[in-house]
Amino acid sequence: METYRYRTVEKNVMSMIDAGALGLGDKLPSLRSLSARLGVSVSTVNQAYLELERKGIIEARARSGFFVRHRSKRLPRTETAPTPMAQPRPVTRIGLIQSVLESVGAADRVALDVIAPGPQRMPLRELGRITAAMVRAEPERAMGYAPIPGDPMLIHQIAYRSMEFGIPAGPDDPLITSGCMEALYLSLRSICRRGDTVLIQSPTYYCFLQLLETLGLRAIEVPSDPEHGVSPRELARALKTFDIAACVLAPNFNNPDSSLTPDEAKREIVSMLAGRDIPLVEDDVYSDLHFGPKRPGTFKQFDEKGLVLLCSSFSKTIAPGFRVGWMLPGRYRQKALEIKATTNVSSSAPAQMAIAEYLRQGRMERHLKKLRTDLERQMDTMQLHLGRHFPAGTRVTHPVGGAVLWLELPKSVDSVELFFQARAEGVGIAPGAIFSTQDKFANYIRLSCGYPWTDEVEQGVRTLGRLAGSMCRP
């Protein structure tokens, strides 16, 4: 509760700065006066002031108090530009995507392109201790093949946790995969044939496009609104116009625009697809990273015919390197299991055992609560600094969850050229061109907020702003 109180105080002060009630150089209310006005402790106000000082918004002066150091300059929201619906087309983005993926795992740059919690945000010691204990206790089980569907204890924990969130999952429903990407691969292999047309939202995660290209599938894009995600009306229009074999959607904090599709829209979309017997692959990898008090619902919650294949993983929350994901494949479970058996047989046994025990001990929810607070704070700090360093005309999303920001730069900025220039200066970004089969995000970039805010990250943002500004025409 104390964490949320200081965030409330911080937002109150920021609202005064945003509204102009506190200007550059103005003195902030004393700790005691603001404490009395907001009904919180003096220590809570002090914590909020220290956080604002860390962000560079205010500064402390000896024996004088706190003063506004910078006027808050937040960028306006990114908006959806209406575009005509294009014909289904082959996906041809692998070359550029591979260039972006080359830097994954590199330690010699500012990693604003990788969506994962920084090492400081992961439960490394806890998982290390648990892994070592599990291997010592059951070495034969840990060093052998896990069952093809997955470790029974992990399957049990995932089913139990899914039911807690209202997601229907029996004790034998989940299949364990090597990350979410394998779950998506198994899903598409189970429901599509080469040459089929798959509906995706636009923008969408570039690895979806890479997967579609690898499988020889064609894509039809429907727009994703930065706030509300995919509209049932747009989806209905596509279904009437094209022969859609399957859909791949990320309703909760879509990568890259972090859009959140309302639960009622999810229900309507599932019903619409069920009426046509069209399967829906749901990427649910970011739902745990919500900033509000309640985890958003899923398509799977409204699935009555087994047509929704939910895919997720622990890569964005606790252990990217463990590569442990899972899927709830509905009526396609047997087909997915057959493909899994002929793909990689089974996923890592010790990693599954460790995560199962981590969940059993009840550590996950405590960790997520802190991680969500940290991500929201990092995202807020990033938005403030983008407003200071990026050129006029830049817009940015204002997410309520997830771990990325989607920036719309002035039209003259080529995001691919910016990507290569930034990489040469040790900064990683994801250019907008790789998030669509069409050429409509050429001046967009995606920035990750997963790593803690440091002087190095600030310098990386400053460098990006300088490079983007140099590409702007007068």
XYZ file of C-alpha atoms in Angstrom:
474
model
C 0.000 0.000 0.000
C 2.873 2.398 0.807
C 4.126 2.043 -2.770
C 0.787 3.103 -4.194
C 0.547 6.036 -1.759
C 3.840 7.563 -2.824
C 2.895 7.080 -6.489
C -0.335 8.989 -5.800
C 1.667 11.844 -4.266
C 4.073 11.801 -7.212
C 1.203 12.015 -9.706
C -0.367 14.866 -7.711
C 2.840 16.901 -7.921
C 3.242 16.096 -11.624
C -0.314 17.258 -12.312
C 0.521 20.619 -10.708
C 3.632 20.915 -12.881
C 1.749 19.842 -16.032
C -1.015 22.382 -15.347
C 1.499 25.197 -14.800
C 0.603 25.663 -11.135
C 4.252 24.942 -10.405
C 6.721 26.445 -12.851
C 10.443 26.220 -13.436
C 12.275 27.233 -10.242
C 9.159 27.236 -8.063
C 9.374 25.743 -4.597
C 7.287 22.651 -3.887
C 5.014 22.458 -0.840
C 6.821 21.383 2.306
C 6.718 17.739 3.309
C 4.430 18.484 6.249
C 1.990 20.710 4.371
C 1.545 18.260 1.485
C 1.328 15.393 3.969
C -1.562 17.121 5.755
C -3.334 18.086 2.519
C -3.199 14.589 0.980
C -3.676 12.663 4.221
C -0.470 10.630 3.929
C 2.647 10.342 6.062
C 5.604 12.709 5.793
C 7.797 9.753 4.806
C 5.447 8.971 1.899
C 5.739 12.544 0.586
C 9.506 12.404 1.042
C 9.650 9.145 -0.947
C 7.655 10.777 -3.765
C 9.968 13.806 -3.793
C 13.055 11.605 -3.894
C 11.591 9.693 -6.852
C 10.878 12.954 -8.708
C 14.420 14.081 -7.941
C 15.760 10.794 -9.330
C 13.849 11.450 -12.538
C 15.352 14.936 -12.783
C 12.013 16.755 -12.403
C 12.833 18.488 -9.117
C 15.971 19.196 -7.106
C 16.720 19.477 -3.410
C 18.494 22.591 -2.132
C 20.225 22.491 1.213
C 18.086 24.004 4.007
C 15.643 25.360 1.414
C 13.450 22.471 0.280
C 12.577 21.049 -3.148
C 12.297 23.094 -6.353
C 11.054 22.418 -9.888
C 14.061 21.698 -12.072
C 12.342 20.978 -15.399
C 8.935 21.802 -16.755
C 7.138 18.590 -17.595
C 6.904 18.215 -21.342
C 4.983 15.091 -22.247
C 4.520 14.085 -25.851
C 0.981 13.805 -27.244
C -0.553 10.385 -27.841
C 0.081 8.368 -30.953
C -3.106 8.015 -32.970
C -4.281 5.454 -35.525
C -4.089 6.775 -39.058
C -6.983 5.371 -41.123
C -5.683 3.293 -44.029
C -7.566 1.307 -46.673
C -7.651 -2.449 -46.131
C -5.028 -4.044 -48.351
C -5.220 -7.385 -50.107
C -3.633 -10.423 -48.399
C 0.048 -10.496 -49.168
C 3.082 -12.694 -48.612
C 5.265 -11.600 -45.708
C 8.745 -10.420 -46.753
C 10.461 -8.915 -43.740
C 12.922 -11.631 -42.687
C 16.106 -9.813 -43.766
C 15.420 -6.665 -41.766
C 14.046 -8.658 -38.815
C 17.246 -10.710 -38.710
C 19.275 -7.489 -38.532
C 17.259 -6.414 -35.504
C 17.552 -9.825 -33.837
C 21.345 -9.904 -34.244
C 21.795 -7.730 -31.174
C 19.592 -9.761 -28.810
C 21.698 -10.754 -25.826
C 24.536 -8.349 -26.644
C 25.927 -6.590 -23.583
C 27.783 -3.726 -25.296
C 24.848 -1.430 -26.025
C 21.838 0.316 -24.512
C 19.170 -2.348 -25.022
C 16.049 -0.335 -25.828
C 15.068 -3.007 -28.357
C 14.724 -6.082 -26.113
C 11.472 -6.645 -24.205
C 12.474 -8.394 -21.018
C 12.949 -7.335 -17.429
C 16.515 -6.318 -16.734
C 18.566 -8.684 -14.556
C 17.911 -6.347 -11.615
C 14.182 -7.021 -11.988
C 14.357 -10.825 -12.186
C 14.307 -13.194 -9.179
C 17.753 -14.535 -10.057
C 18.828 -15.672 -6.614
C 15.507 -17.293 -5.776
C 15.377 -19.197 -9.046
C 19.049 -20.109 -8.747
C 18.550 -21.580 -5.284
C 15.398 -23.417 -6.322
C 17.019 -24.835 -9.464
C 20.038 -26.097 -7.554
C 17.821 -27.652 -4.874
C 15.617 -29.409 -7.449
C 18.606 -30.818 -9.352
C 20.206 -32.085 -6.119
C 16.966 -33.633 -4.892
C 15.990 -35.339 -8.173
C 19.045 -35.486 -10.467
C 17.696 -38.253 -12.710
C 14.448 -36.407 -13.332
C 16.241 -33.110 -13.912
C 18.792 -34.532 -16.342
C 16.354 -36.715 -18.271
C 13.657 -35.955 -20.820
C 10.556 -34.291 -19.451
C 7.242 -35.763 -20.651
C 6.257 -34.410 -24.064
C 3.267 -32.429 -22.704
C 5.511 -31.005 -19.986
C 6.427 -31.440 -16.339
C 3.249 -32.593 -14.491
C 3.781 -30.203 -11.559
C 4.254 -27.224 -13.866
C 1.169 -28.176 -15.860
C -0.777 -28.350 -12.590
C 0.456 -24.930 -11.460
C -0.357 -23.290 -14.814
C -3.837 -24.826 -14.891
C -4.486 -23.677 -11.316
C -3.234 -20.142 -11.996
C -5.279 -19.937 -15.205
C -8.450 -20.912 -13.351
C -7.738 -18.214 -10.766
C -7.926 -15.640 -13.579
C -11.133 -17.064 -15.018
C -9.409 -18.892 -17.882
C -10.919 -22.365 -18.339
C -8.099 -24.907 -18.018
C -8.382 -28.499 -16.892
C -5.447 -30.316 -15.252
C -4.480 -31.901 -18.585
C -5.059 -28.912 -20.880
C -1.743 -26.997 -20.854
C 1.172 -27.996 -23.075
C 4.624 -26.759 -22.048
C 6.691 -25.208 -24.844
C 10.130 -23.691 -25.354
C 8.989 -20.110 -24.994
C 5.906 -18.450 -26.424
C 7.274 -18.569 -29.961
C 7.142 -22.360 -30.026
C 3.566 -22.183 -28.737
C 2.678 -19.844 -31.616
C 4.484 -22.110 -34.090
C 2.622 -25.204 -32.867
C -0.651 -23.294 -33.024
C -0.253 -22.144 -36.606
C 1.026 -25.557 -37.724
C -2.050 -27.136 -36.118
C -4.647 -24.927 -37.806
C -3.166 -23.669 -41.093
C -1.826 -24.971 -44.385
C 0.723 -23.294 -46.643
C -0.939 -20.527 -48.661
C -3.694 -19.821 -46.103
C -4.563 -16.242 -45.177
C -4.135 -15.295 -41.516
C -5.636 -12.140 -40.007
C -3.288 -10.102 -37.802
C -3.506 -6.706 -36.145
C -1.403 -3.852 -37.427
C 1.108 -3.095 -36.038
C 1.969 -6.559 -34.775
C 4.981 -8.318 -33.245
C 7.577 -8.766 -35.971
C 8.305 -12.372 -34.983
C 4.686 -13.169 -35.900
C 5.475 -11.909 -39.386
C 8.685 -13.922 -39.467
C 6.729 -17.021 -38.451
C 4.064 -16.449 -41.110
C 6.762 -16.037 -43.750
C 8.540 -19.221 -42.642
C 5.280 -21.210 -42.814
C 4.317 -19.825 -46.230
C 1.196 -18.036 -44.949
C -0.315 -14.814 -46.211
C -1.345 -11.917 -43.965
C -4.326 -9.594 -43.933
C -3.950 -6.679 -41.513
C -6.627 -4.909 -39.494
C -5.709 -1.709 -37.637
C -4.841 -1.763 -33.946
C -5.862 1.407 -32.130
C -3.116 2.432 -29.655
C -5.670 2.519 -26.844
C -8.426 0.052 -27.721
C -6.718 -2.535 -29.897
C -8.689 -4.352 -32.591
C -12.219 -3.200 -33.286
C -14.859 -5.934 -33.777
C -16.259 -3.830 -36.612
C -12.933 -3.839 -38.477
C -12.577 -7.575 -37.938
C -16.123 -8.200 -39.220
C -15.342 -6.177 -42.351
C -12.254 -8.287 -43.027
C -14.150 -11.540 -42.499
C -16.769 -10.468 -45.046
C -14.138 -9.446 -47.583
C -11.508 -12.199 -47.367
C -11.262 -15.940 -46.858
C -9.631 -16.036 -43.410
C -8.241 -19.362 -42.172
C -7.169 -18.152 -38.716
C -6.483 -15.054 -36.613
C -3.419 -14.150 -34.519
C -4.167 -11.376 -32.029
C -2.614 -9.934 -28.862
C -5.498 -8.264 -27.027
C -3.592 -7.321 -23.864
C -0.731 -4.829 -24.304
C -0.031 -5.706 -27.907
C 3.578 -5.510 -29.000
C 4.445 -2.838 -30.196
C 1.620 -0.360 -29.466
C 0.674 -1.748 -25.993
C -3.007 -1.467 -26.895
C -5.608 -3.068 -24.620
C -8.735 -4.516 -26.238
C -11.752 -4.085 -23.891
C -13.178 -7.312 -22.485
C -16.554 -6.737 -24.134
C -14.828 -6.419 -27.512
C -12.974 -9.656 -26.793
C -16.269 -11.410 -26.132
C -17.728 -10.063 -29.380
C -14.671 -11.122 -31.417
C -14.693 -14.661 -30.006
C -18.411 -14.990 -30.732
C -17.968 -13.680 -34.269
C -15.182 -16.151 -35.045
C -17.018 -19.036 -33.394
C -19.969 -18.413 -35.710
C -17.633 -19.048 -38.661
C -15.603 -21.806 -36.957
C -12.379 -19.784 -37.369
C -9.601 -20.528 -34.847
C -7.978 -17.685 -32.924
C -4.377 -17.762 -31.696
C -4.080 -15.496 -28.636
C -0.720 -14.087 -27.562
C -1.182 -13.595 -23.813
C 2.432 -13.007 -22.856
C 1.961 -9.494 -21.376
C -1.291 -9.795 -19.394
C 0.546 -10.105 -16.067
C 2.164 -6.694 -16.666
C -0.962 -4.610 -16.062
C -0.631 -1.347 -14.122
C -4.215 -1.279 -12.921
C -5.633 -3.224 -9.967
C -7.050 -6.071 -12.059
C -5.571 -8.418 -14.649
C -7.385 -7.904 -17.986
C -9.512 -10.696 -19.392
C -8.542 -12.926 -22.306
C -10.177 -14.232 -25.476
C -9.850 -17.691 -23.950
C -12.262 -16.786 -21.150
C -15.067 -16.468 -23.683
C -14.160 -19.581 -25.694
C -16.993 -22.130 -25.648
C -15.989 -24.172 -28.712
C -12.283 -24.753 -28.079
C -11.311 -22.489 -30.982
C -8.983 -20.205 -29.005
C -5.351 -21.328 -28.670
C -3.860 -19.256 -25.837
C -0.055 -18.883 -25.865
C 2.123 -17.433 -23.124
C 5.455 -17.745 -21.320
C 7.521 -16.681 -18.316
C 10.059 -14.846 -20.479
C 8.623 -11.372 -19.872
C 8.176 -11.802 -16.143
C 10.755 -13.982 -14.396
C 13.182 -15.912 -16.605
C 13.853 -15.037 -20.285
C 16.738 -17.503 -20.487
C 14.738 -20.464 -19.184
C 12.669 -20.407 -22.402
C 9.606 -21.890 -20.698
C 6.244 -21.164 -22.267
C 2.899 -22.864 -22.495
C -0.269 -23.075 -24.522
C -3.918 -23.910 -23.945
C -4.715 -25.347 -27.394
C -8.389 -26.187 -26.911
C -9.716 -28.647 -29.472
C -6.329 -28.688 -31.230
C -4.421 -30.214 -28.316
C -3.780 -33.598 -29.900
C -2.541 -32.083 -33.152
C -0.261 -29.659 -31.282
C 1.088 -32.530 -29.180
C 1.935 -34.547 -32.305
C 3.819 -31.609 -33.822
C 5.605 -30.934 -30.539
C 6.790 -34.562 -30.401
C 8.344 -34.308 -33.860
C 9.822 -30.834 -33.323
C 11.875 -30.844 -30.129
C 10.378 -33.801 -28.182
C 10.212 -31.909 -24.892
C 11.285 -28.695 -23.205
C 14.047 -28.268 -20.608
C 13.345 -30.455 -17.570
C 15.286 -28.503 -14.884
C 13.821 -25.170 -16.016
C 10.292 -26.574 -15.821
C 10.938 -28.086 -12.398
C 12.332 -24.820 -11.043
C 9.446 -22.674 -12.275
C 6.890 -25.202 -10.987
C 8.451 -25.000 -7.529
C 8.663 -21.188 -7.715
C 4.928 -21.072 -8.438
C 4.127 -23.683 -5.770
C 5.888 -21.589 -3.121
C 3.655 -18.619 -3.935
C 6.487 -16.336 -4.996
C 5.112 -15.309 -8.385
C 2.429 -12.829 -7.331
C 4.711 -10.996 -4.881
C 7.324 -10.659 -7.598
C 4.789 -9.465 -10.185
C 3.432 -6.782 -7.882
C 6.867 -5.208 -7.572
C 7.725 -5.725 -11.246
C 4.554 -3.956 -12.379
C 5.312 -0.980 -10.127
C 8.866 -0.778 -11.450
C 7.786 -0.995 -15.091
C 5.150 1.712 -14.672
C 7.738 3.977 -13.046
C 10.328 3.284 -15.750
C 7.781 3.928 -18.496
C 6.739 7.200 -16.857
C 10.368 8.303 -16.603
C 11.020 7.371 -20.232
C 8.020 9.419 -21.396
C 9.269 12.497 -19.544
C 12.721 12.262 -21.109
C 11.328 11.637 -24.589
C 9.497 14.926 -24.255
C 12.777 16.697 -23.512
C 15.017 15.156 -26.145
C 12.919 14.241 -29.191
C 12.022 16.639 -32.016
C 8.767 18.551 -32.252
C 5.999 16.518 -33.859
C 6.897 13.291 -32.039
C 3.999 11.355 -30.513
C 4.041 8.408 -28.118
C 1.598 5.875 -26.694
C 0.421 6.152 -23.081
C 0.047 2.486 -22.087
C -1.666 1.102 -18.987
C 0.494 -2.017 -19.000
C 3.174 -3.905 -20.889
C 6.780 -2.844 -21.237
C 7.128 -0.819 -24.463
C 6.440 2.602 -25.929
C 5.482 3.114 -29.578
C 6.817 6.386 -30.980
C 5.535 8.195 -34.048
C 8.324 10.447 -35.322
C 8.060 13.308 -37.825
C 7.386 12.057 -41.359
C 10.875 12.840 -42.593
C 12.486 10.415 -40.116
C 13.273 7.023 -41.642
C 13.126 4.510 -38.763
C 15.316 1.955 -40.580
C 18.044 4.522 -41.133
C 17.619 5.623 -37.501
C 18.023 1.979 -36.439
C 21.361 1.627 -38.206
C 22.667 5.011 -37.029
C 21.634 4.253 -33.434
C 23.243 0.810 -33.566
C 26.507 2.420 -34.699
C 26.372 4.556 -31.534
C 25.599 1.623 -29.235
C 21.835 2.025 -28.897
C 19.345 -0.683 -29.857
C 15.823 0.099 -31.111
C 13.200 -1.699 -33.195
C 12.223 0.202 -36.394
C 8.532 0.451 -37.212
C 8.943 -1.053 -40.681
C 9.288 -4.578 -39.247
C 5.888 -4.505 -37.508
C 3.776 -4.675 -40.670
C 3.720 -6.193 -44.153
C 2.835 -2.736 -45.434
C 4.940 0.419 -45.568
C 2.871 2.505 -43.152
C 5.115 2.626 -40.056
C 8.282 3.929 -41.723
C 8.558 6.790 -39.188
C 7.776 4.736 -36.053
C 10.064 3.044 -33.529
C 9.481 0.787 -30.522
C 11.372 1.370 -27.274
C 11.561 -1.095 -24.402
C 11.158 0.082 -20.801
C 12.250 -3.208 -19.229
C 15.599 -2.067 -17.875
C 15.943 0.273 -14.868
C 16.459 3.955 -15.615
C 20.179 4.761 -15.462
C 22.514 7.469 -16.725
C 23.398 5.096 -19.570
C 19.757 4.695 -20.576
C 19.210 8.446 -20.358
C 22.205 9.019 -22.621
C 20.793 6.451 -25.048
C 17.482 8.325 -25.199
C 19.343 11.603 -25.650
C 21.333 10.053 -28.527
C 18.176 8.804 -30.235
C 16.550 12.219 -29.919
C 19.608 13.877 -31.446
C 19.713 11.427 -34.364
C 15.984 11.749 -35.004
C 16.239 15.530 -34.852
C 19.039 15.521 -37.443
C 16.696 13.743 -39.892
C 13.942 16.365 -39.565
C 13.491 18.772 -42.435
C 12.993 22.446 -41.596
